[in-house]
Amino acid sequence: MLRPTKILVPTDFSEFSDKALKQALDIAKQYNAKVFLFHAVSTEIKSCMGDACLGDDMIRDIENQIITRAREDLQKQLDKFPQSKEVSVITDIGNGTPYEAILKEAEDKGIDLIVIASLGRSGIARFLVGSVARNVLKGAKCPVLLTK
Amino acid sequence: MLIPTKILVPTDFSSYSDRALAQALDIAQEYKAQVYILHVVPEKIGHSIDDYGLTPRSIKQMETKMINGAKKKLQKELNKFSQVNELEVFGEVVIGNPSEIIINTQKDKKIDLIVISSLGKTGLAKFFLGSVARNVLKGSTCPVLLTK
């Protein structure tokens, strides 16, 4: 029986993912489900460029900045939608290649529905499905709602 | 706002599409939506057997037979689900190219949600996305729920 309880919304803060988030919130409200708003960052920073290397402290600092920034962006995106107040929303940040991090998060959290936008930040044309969405559609073990 | 009112479920009578239908009926029940079940009989029998001396008339007869057979199967598929009696369910059989017909039906009938299984009759492996599902995901203008 299809009754979503935990909905994962991967976001890259693009307007496409805004739409996916909005639809996920609608669904969550209908089914009384929880929403996991998730952003994947890559904190693998190249420490050296030629001979110029960054110190460990500096790298840690940059990583922290990336994560803090992502947390702020997640909150900002949520604040765009008043419905998010009526639904229980959990924000989370993952590390690594976006689609891999998304699939891992889905398994770790026992997600039963993923809502993802067909295009993201690098969205080019209307009739295509972006690479992250495509890989999530292929690899997910739970149903995936592709929003347009 | 995402409130499905007309849900399209393409079926090829495989066990995969059985599951998509089950989920679509659950969603329809939740939102009191109509369900359109569509089976597409792949076209092109005509051209490939021209050399065997079939007349257009006998091709037409074959097509009619195929459509009637598919209609019976569609009814059988529907009979598997008791929820069908509580919902507005429409079945349709069309000849043509599956993904094209599905996308055209979505537009013509003003469908606002497609529920499709990731694999169909020729489903090979777990991590693939069948060609019909892939083309529907790309071409539809409404959200698509991909079931697993």
mmCIF file of C-alpha atoms in Angstrom:
data_model
loop_
_atom_site.group_PDB
_atom_site.id
_atom_site.type_symbol
_atom_site.label_atom_id
_atom_site.label_comp_id
_atom_site.label_asym_id
_atom_site.label_seq_id
_atom_site.Cartn_x
_atom_site.Cartn_y
_atom_site.Cartn_z
ATOM 1 C CA MET A 1 0.000 0.000 0.000
ATOM 2 C CA LEU A 2 1.378 3.354 -0.986
ATOM 3 C CA ARG A 3 1.217 5.659 1.996
ATOM 4 C CA PRO A 4 4.265 7.860 2.227
ATOM 5 C CA THR A 5 5.538 8.439 5.770
ATOM 6 C CA LYS A 6 9.015 9.795 5.095
ATOM 7 C CA ILE A 7 9.514 11.921 2.006
ATOM 8 C CA LEU A 8 12.983 12.837 0.824
ATOM 9 C CA VAL A 9 13.407 16.040 -1.176
ATOM 10 C CA PRO A 10 16.890 16.515 -2.580
ATOM 11 C CA THR A 11 17.546 20.181 -3.242
ATOM 12 C CA ASP A 12 20.226 22.162 -4.986
ATOM 13 C CA PHE A 13 18.438 25.437 -4.120
ATOM 14 C CA SER A 14 17.398 25.974 -7.745
ATOM 15 C CA GLU A 15 13.890 27.116 -8.662
ATOM 16 C CA PHE A 16 13.255 23.605 -9.977
ATOM 17 C CA SER A 17 13.862 22.145 -6.561
ATOM 18 C CA ASP A 18 11.611 24.838 -5.077
ATOM 19 C CA LYS A 19 8.780 23.288 -7.042
ATOM 20 C CA ALA A 20 9.641 19.782 -5.909
ATOM 21 C CA LEU A 21 9.729 20.956 -2.297
ATOM 22 C CA LYS A 22 6.349 22.620 -2.636
ATOM 23 C CA GLN A 23 4.780 19.458 -4.028
ATOM 24 C CA ALA A 24 6.438 17.331 -1.363
ATOM 25 C CA LEU A 25 5.011 19.591 1.346
ATOM 26 C CA ASP A 26 1.544 19.221 -0.212
ATOM 27 C CA ILE A 27 1.885 15.444 -0.187
ATOM 28 C CA ALA A 28 3.260 15.429 3.347
ATOM 29 C CA LYS A 29 0.301 17.454 4.534
ATOM 30 C CA GLN A 30 -2.146 15.100 2.877
ATOM 31 C CA TYR A 31 -0.552 11.962 4.333
ATOM 32 C CA ASN A 32 0.779 13.395 7.591
ATOM 33 C CA ALA A 33 4.278 12.456 6.520
ATOM 34 C CA LYS A 34 7.662 13.824 7.486
ATOM 35 C CA VAL A 35 9.766 15.729 4.970
ATOM 36 C CA PHE A 36 13.531 15.354 4.801
ATOM 37 C CA LEU A 37 15.021 18.294 2.926
ATOM 38 C CA PHE A 38 18.457 17.232 1.833
ATOM 39 C CA HIS A 39 21.387 18.935 0.199
ATOM 40 C CA ALA A 40 24.567 17.206 -0.871
ATOM 41 C CA VAL A 41 27.815 19.126 -0.727
ATOM 42 C CA SER A 42 31.200 18.112 -1.836
ATOM 43 C CA THR A 43 33.745 18.931 0.832
ATOM 44 C CA GLU A 44 36.550 17.202 -0.913
ATOM 45 C CA ILE A 45 38.683 20.225 -1.393
ATOM 46 C CA LYS A 46 41.747 20.081 -3.464
ATOM 47 C CA SER A 47 44.420 21.065 -0.979
ATOM 48 C CA CYS A 48 47.176 21.896 -3.416
ATOM 49 C CA MET A 49 47.346 23.894 -6.603
ATOM 50 C CA GLY A 50 50.778 23.335 -7.953
ATOM 51 C CA ASP A 51 53.092 24.213 -5.127
ATOM 52 C CA ALA A 52 50.645 26.368 -3.229
ATOM 53 C CA CYS A 53 49.081 24.211 -0.511
ATOM 54 C CA LEU A 54 46.427 24.979 2.045
ATOM 55 C CA GLY A 55 47.030 24.050 5.643
ATOM 56 C CA ASP A 56 44.798 21.501 7.386
ATOM 57 C CA ASP A 57 43.300 24.224 9.547
ATOM 58 C CA MET A 58 42.411 26.249 6.526
ATOM 59 C CA ILE A 59 40.758 23.273 4.841
ATOM 60 C CA ARG A 60 38.727 22.493 7.926
ATOM 61 C CA ASP A 61 37.696 26.112 8.020
ATOM 62 C CA ILE A 62 36.518 26.042 4.426
ATOM 63 C CA GLU A 63 34.599 22.823 4.995
ATOM 64 C CA ASN A 64 32.844 24.352 7.970
ATOM 65 C CA GLN A 65 31.965 27.393 5.927
ATOM 66 C CA ILE A 66 30.479 25.246 3.167
ATOM 67 C CA ILE A 67 28.328 23.341 5.631
ATOM 68 C CA THR A 68 27.209 26.439 7.533
ATOM 69 C CA ARG A 69 26.277 28.090 4.277
ATOM 70 C CA ALA A 70 24.313 25.019 3.185
ATOM 71 C CA ARG A 71 22.395 24.992 6.478
ATOM 72 C CA GLU A 72 21.452 28.632 5.995
ATOM 73 C CA ASP A 73 20.373 27.991 2.420
ATOM 74 C CA LEU A 74 18.194 25.050 3.493
ATOM 75 C CA GLN A 75 16.461 27.230 6.070
ATOM 76 C CA LYS A 76 16.036 30.025 3.552
ATOM 77 C CA GLN A 77 14.460 27.682 1.048
ATOM 78 C CA LEU A 78 12.062 26.320 3.666
ATOM 79 C CA ASP A 79 11.057 29.807 4.718
ATOM 80 C CA LYS A 80 9.736 30.447 1.215
ATOM 81 C CA PHE A 81 6.897 28.030 1.933
ATOM 82 C CA PRO A 82 4.440 28.819 4.700
ATOM 83 C CA GLN A 83 3.136 25.226 4.454
ATOM 84 C CA SER A 84 6.427 24.048 5.917
ATOM 85 C CA LYS A 85 5.186 25.253 9.302
ATOM 86 C CA GLU A 86 2.345 22.733 9.235
ATOM 87 C CA VAL A 87 4.520 19.777 8.332
ATOM 88 C CA SER A 88 7.365 18.261 10.252
ATOM 89 C CA VAL A 89 10.499 18.992 8.270
ATOM 90 C CA ILE A 90 14.005 17.772 8.939
ATOM 91 C CA THR A 91 16.936 19.300 7.103
ATOM 92 C CA ASP A 92 20.075 17.352 6.455
ATOM 93 C CA ILE A 93 23.335 17.749 4.610
ATOM 94 C CA GLY A 94 25.242 14.930 2.978
ATOM 95 C CA ASN A 95 28.670 14.673 1.547
ATOM 96 C CA GLY A 96 29.746 13.329 -1.796
ATOM 97 C CA THR A 97 28.497 12.908 -5.325
ATOM 98 C CA PRO A 98 24.917 14.201 -5.247
ATOM 99 C CA TYR A 99 23.074 11.132 -6.521
ATOM 100 C CA GLU A 100 25.093 8.747 -4.350
ATOM 101 C CA ALA A 101 24.542 10.895 -1.276
ATOM 102 C CA ILE A 102 20.802 11.059 -2.059
ATOM 103 C CA LEU A 103 20.460 7.287 -2.449
ATOM 104 C CA LYS A 104 22.442 6.706 0.744
ATOM 105 C CA GLU A 105 20.273 9.171 2.667
ATOM 106 C CA ALA A 106 17.147 7.426 1.357
ATOM 107 C CA GLU A 107 18.361 4.092 2.670
ATOM 108 C CA ASP A 108 19.716 5.399 5.974
ATOM 109 C CA LYS A 109 16.515 7.228 6.836
ATOM 110 C CA GLY A 110 14.096 4.554 5.598
ATOM 111 C CA ILE A 111 12.572 6.936 3.068
ATOM 112 C CA ASP A 112 9.466 5.657 1.271
ATOM 113 C CA LEU A 113 9.062 8.394 -1.351
ATOM 114 C CA ILE A 114 11.555 10.637 -3.086
ATOM 115 C CA VAL A 115 10.298 13.829 -4.719
ATOM 116 C CA ILE A 116 12.825 15.242 -7.126
ATOM 117 C CA ALA A 117 12.785 17.897 -9.831
ATOM 118 C CA SER A 118 13.574 16.757 -13.338
ATOM 119 C CA LEU A 119 16.110 19.545 -13.666
ATOM 120 C CA GLY A 120 18.434 21.241 -11.268
ATOM 121 C CA ARG A 121 20.953 24.003 -11.211
ATOM 122 C CA SER A 122 22.385 23.268 -14.602
ATOM 123 C CA GLY A 123 18.872 22.793 -16.093
ATOM 124 C CA ILE A 124 19.100 23.398 -19.794
ATOM 125 C CA ALA A 125 16.005 22.341 -21.666
ATOM 126 C CA ARG A 126 12.495 21.509 -20.628
ATOM 127 C CA PHE A 127 12.290 18.088 -22.159
ATOM 128 C CA LEU A 128 15.305 16.551 -20.559
ATOM 129 C CA VAL A 129 15.858 14.820 -17.290
ATOM 130 C CA GLY A 130 18.967 16.000 -15.465
ATOM 131 C CA SER A 131 21.748 13.634 -14.547
ATOM 132 C CA VAL A 132 21.097 13.649 -10.809
ATOM 133 C CA ALA A 133 17.392 12.975 -11.260
ATOM 134 C CA ARG A 134 18.150 10.258 -13.808
ATOM 135 C CA ASN A 135 20.541 8.454 -11.499
ATOM 136 C CA VAL A 136 18.158 8.735 -8.571
ATOM 137 C CA LEU A 137 15.293 7.381 -10.689
ATOM 138 C CA LYS A 138 17.468 4.438 -11.675
ATOM 139 C CA GLY A 139 19.021 3.662 -8.336
ATOM 140 C CA ALA A 140 16.259 4.332 -5.805
ATOM 141 C CA LYS A 141 14.617 1.400 -4.086
ATOM 142 C CA CYS A 142 11.465 3.360 -3.256
ATOM 143 C CA PRO A 143 8.999 5.130 -5.574
ATOM 144 C CA VAL A 144 10.228 8.414 -7.017
ATOM 145 C CA LEU A 145 7.991 11.308 -7.987
ATOM 146 C CA LEU A 146 9.551 13.338 -10.752
ATOM 147 C CA THR A 147 8.153 16.853 -10.769
ATOM 148 C CA LYS A 148 8.148 19.094 -13.826
ATOM 149 C CA MET B 1 -0.691 22.729 -5.464
ATOM 150 C CA LEU B 2 -0.327 19.047 -6.055
ATOM 151 C CA ILE B 3 -3.739 17.422 -5.819
ATOM 152 C CA PRO B 4 -4.031 14.712 -8.431
ATOM 153 C CA THR B 5 -7.464 14.601 -10.043
ATOM 154 C CA LYS B 6 -6.779 12.424 -13.100
ATOM 155 C CA ILE B 7 -4.194 9.697 -12.819
ATOM 156 C CA LEU B 8 -2.885 7.865 -15.863
ATOM 157 C CA VAL B 9 -1.507 4.355 -15.446
ATOM 158 C CA PRO B 10 0.058 2.808 -18.519
ATOM 159 C CA THR B 11 0.046 -0.978 -18.333
ATOM 160 C CA ASP B 12 1.628 -3.737 -20.378
ATOM 161 C CA PHE B 13 0.034 -6.419 -18.159
ATOM 162 C CA SER B 14 3.385 -7.308 -16.577
ATOM 163 C CA SER B 15 3.738 -7.861 -12.829
ATOM 164 C CA TYR B 16 5.627 -4.564 -12.716
ATOM 165 C CA SER B 17 2.693 -2.631 -14.035
ATOM 166 C CA ASP B 18 0.394 -4.518 -11.637
ATOM 167 C CA ARG B 19 2.289 -2.841 -8.849
ATOM 168 C CA ALA B 20 2.053 0.579 -10.437
ATOM 169 C CA LEU B 21 -1.695 0.088 -10.784
ATOM 170 C CA ALA B 22 -2.009 -0.918 -7.119
ATOM 171 C CA GLN B 23 -0.195 2.237 -6.044
ATOM 172 C CA ALA B 24 -2.160 4.438 -8.421
ATOM 173 C CA LEU B 25 -5.421 3.094 -6.990
ATOM 174 C CA ASP B 26 -4.183 3.864 -3.459
ATOM 175 C CA ILE B 27 -3.394 7.423 -4.486
ATOM 176 C CA ALA B 28 -6.725 7.781 -6.288
ATOM 177 C CA GLN B 29 -8.541 6.646 -3.168
ATOM 178 C CA GLU B 30 -6.654 9.132 -1.005
ATOM 179 C CA TYR B 31 -7.359 12.081 -3.320
ATOM 180 C CA LYS B 32 -10.669 10.894 -4.815
ATOM 181 C CA ALA B 33 -9.123 11.046 -8.263
ATOM 182 C CA GLN B 34 -10.137 9.381 -11.520
ATOM 183 C CA VAL B 35 -7.930 6.620 -12.906
ATOM 184 C CA TYR B 36 -7.220 6.089 -16.604
ATOM 185 C CA ILE B 37 -5.655 2.764 -17.419
ATOM 186 C CA LEU B 38 -4.040 2.704 -20.809
ATOM 187 C CA HIS B 39 -2.658 -0.204 -22.754
ATOM 188 C CA VAL B 40 -0.859 0.458 -26.002
ATOM 189 C CA VAL B 41 -0.659 -2.308 -28.596
ATOM 190 C CA PRO B 42 2.675 -1.725 -30.318
ATOM 191 C CA GLU B 43 2.158 -0.706 -33.940
ATOM 192 C CA LYS B 44 4.072 -1.750 -37.028
ATOM 193 C CA ILE B 45 2.724 -5.214 -37.487
ATOM 194 C CA GLY B 46 1.619 -3.904 -40.861
ATOM 195 C CA HIS B 47 4.890 -2.996 -42.473
ATOM 196 C CA SER B 48 7.012 -5.847 -41.260
ATOM 197 C CA ILE B 49 4.805 -8.533 -42.715
ATOM 198 C CA ASP B 50 3.967 -6.896 -46.012
ATOM 199 C CA ASP B 51 6.037 -9.436 -47.907
ATOM 200 C CA TYR B 52 3.925 -12.269 -46.679
ATOM 201 C CA GLY B 53 1.052 -11.059 -48.744
ATOM 202 C CA LEU B 54 -1.271 -9.789 -46.072
ATOM 203 C CA THR B 55 -3.908 -7.442 -47.353
ATOM 204 C CA PRO B 56 -4.702 -4.235 -45.516
ATOM 205 C CA ARG B 57 -7.984 -5.868 -44.647
ATOM 206 C CA SER B 58 -6.447 -8.835 -42.906
ATOM 207 C CA ILE B 59 -4.071 -6.514 -41.065
ATOM 208 C CA LYS B 60 -7.065 -4.544 -39.904
ATOM 209 C CA GLN B 61 -8.663 -7.769 -38.713
ATOM 210 C CA MET B 62 -5.543 -8.733 -36.807
ATOM 211 C CA GLU B 63 -5.447 -5.350 -35.186
ATOM 212 C CA THR B 64 -9.055 -5.618 -34.154
ATOM 213 C CA LYS B 65 -8.331 -9.017 -32.645
ATOM 214 C CA MET B 66 -5.357 -7.642 -30.760
ATOM 215 C CA ILE B 67 -7.388 -4.752 -29.417
ATOM 216 C CA ASN B 68 -10.199 -7.024 -28.305
ATOM 217 C CA GLY B 69 -7.748 -9.386 -26.648
ATOM 218 C CA ALA B 70 -6.078 -6.481 -24.863
ATOM 219 C CA LYS B 71 -9.451 -5.174 -23.688
ATOM 220 C CA LYS B 72 -10.185 -8.536 -22.081
ATOM 221 C CA LYS B 73 -6.792 -8.570 -20.402
ATOM 222 C CA LEU B 74 -7.340 -5.055 -19.149
ATOM 223 C CA GLN B 75 -10.613 -6.099 -17.566
ATOM 224 C CA LYS B 76 -8.893 -9.080 -15.959
ATOM 225 C CA GLU B 77 -6.201 -6.834 -14.567
ATOM 226 C CA LEU B 78 -8.823 -4.511 -13.118
ATOM 227 C CA ASN B 79 -10.673 -7.404 -11.535
ATOM 228 C CA LYS B 80 -7.613 -8.114 -9.405
ATOM 229 C CA PHE B 81 -8.259 -4.969 -7.401
ATOM 230 C CA SER B 82 -11.317 -4.576 -5.226
ATOM 231 C CA GLN B 83 -10.820 -0.804 -4.885
ATOM 232 C CA VAL B 84 -11.793 -0.405 -8.520
ATOM 233 C CA ASN B 85 -15.453 -0.587 -7.522
ATOM 234 C CA GLU B 86 -15.147 2.422 -5.248
ATOM 235 C CA LEU B 87 -13.398 4.573 -7.811
ATOM 236 C CA GLU B 88 -13.974 6.091 -11.209
ATOM 237 C CA VAL B 89 -11.791 3.929 -13.424
ATOM 238 C CA PHE B 90 -11.549 4.109 -17.203
ATOM 239 C CA GLY B 91 -9.765 1.581 -19.375
ATOM 240 C CA GLU B 92 -8.501 2.243 -22.872
ATOM 241 C CA VAL B 93 -6.629 0.281 -25.532
ATOM 242 C CA VAL B 94 -4.860 2.079 -28.370
ATOM 243 C CA ILE B 95 -2.542 0.991 -31.164
ATOM 244 C CA GLY B 96 0.682 2.920 -31.639
ATOM 245 C CA ASN B 97 4.041 3.746 -30.208
ATOM 246 C CA PRO B 98 3.721 3.247 -26.426
ATOM 247 C CA SER B 99 5.594 6.276 -25.099
ATOM 248 C CA GLU B 100 4.149 8.616 -27.742
ATOM 249 C CA ILE B 101 0.590 7.495 -27.061
ATOM 250 C CA ILE B 102 1.103 7.785 -23.304
ATOM 251 C CA ILE B 103 2.410 11.336 -23.609
ATOM 252 C CA ASN B 104 -0.360 12.347 -26.033
ATOM 253 C CA THR B 105 -3.001 10.853 -23.747
ATOM 254 C CA GLN B 106 -1.561 12.789 -20.833
ATOM 255 C CA LYS B 107 -2.024 16.024 -22.756
ATOM 256 C CA ASP B 108 -5.408 15.191 -24.326
ATOM 257 C CA LYS B 109 -7.043 13.994 -21.126
ATOM 258 C CA LYS B 110 -5.413 16.701 -19.008
ATOM 259 C CA ILE B 111 -3.840 14.079 -16.767
ATOM 260 C CA ASP B 112 -2.108 15.587 -13.734
ATOM 261 C CA LEU B 113 -0.195 12.531 -12.526
ATOM 262 C CA ILE B 114 1.262 9.541 -14.314
ATOM 263 C CA VAL B 115 2.099 6.426 -12.317
ATOM 264 C CA ILE B 116 4.420 4.120 -14.210
ATOM 265 C CA SER B 117 6.615 1.199 -13.249
ATOM 266 C CA SER B 118 10.318 1.441 -13.918
ATOM 267 C CA LEU B 119 10.261 -1.825 -15.821
ATOM 268 C CA GLY B 120 7.803 -3.522 -18.072
ATOM 269 C CA LYS B 121 7.461 -6.728 -19.963
ATOM 270 C CA THR B 122 11.073 -6.877 -21.044
ATOM 271 C CA GLY B 123 12.327 -5.935 -17.552
ATOM 272 C CA LEU B 124 15.852 -7.217 -17.274
ATOM 273 C CA ALA B 125 17.623 -6.042 -14.183
ATOM 274 C CA LYS B 126 16.813 -4.193 -11.017
ATOM 275 C CA PHE B 127 18.803 -1.076 -11.684
ATOM 276 C CA PHE B 128 17.521 -0.255 -15.116
ATOM 277 C CA LEU B 129 14.878 2.026 -16.301
ATOM 278 C CA GLY B 130 12.881 0.680 -19.207
ATOM 279 C CA SER B 131 12.684 2.634 -22.438
ATOM 280 C CA VAL B 132 8.972 3.414 -22.182
ATOM 281 C CA ALA B 133 9.302 4.713 -18.621
ATOM 282 C CA ARG B 134 12.351 6.717 -19.621
ATOM 283 C CA ASN B 135 10.596 8.399 -22.533
ATOM 284 C CA VAL B 136 7.513 9.123 -20.448
ATOM 285 C CA LEU B 137 9.636 10.665 -17.682
ATOM 286 C CA LYS B 138 11.280 12.874 -20.275
ATOM 287 C CA GLY B 139 8.279 13.846 -22.331
ATOM 288 C CA SER B 140 5.358 14.265 -19.966
ATOM 289 C CA THR B 141 4.369 17.734 -18.839
ATOM 290 C CA CYS B 142 2.910 16.563 -15.512
ATOM 291 C CA PRO B 143 4.619 14.921 -12.508
ATOM 292 C CA VAL B 144 5.447 11.252 -12.947
ATOM 293 C CA LEU B 145 5.577 8.742 -10.099
ATOM 294 C CA LEU B 146 8.015 6.008 -10.912
ATOM 295 C CA THR B 147 7.238 2.866 -8.919
ATOM 296 C CA LYS B 148 9.769 0.180 -8.178
#
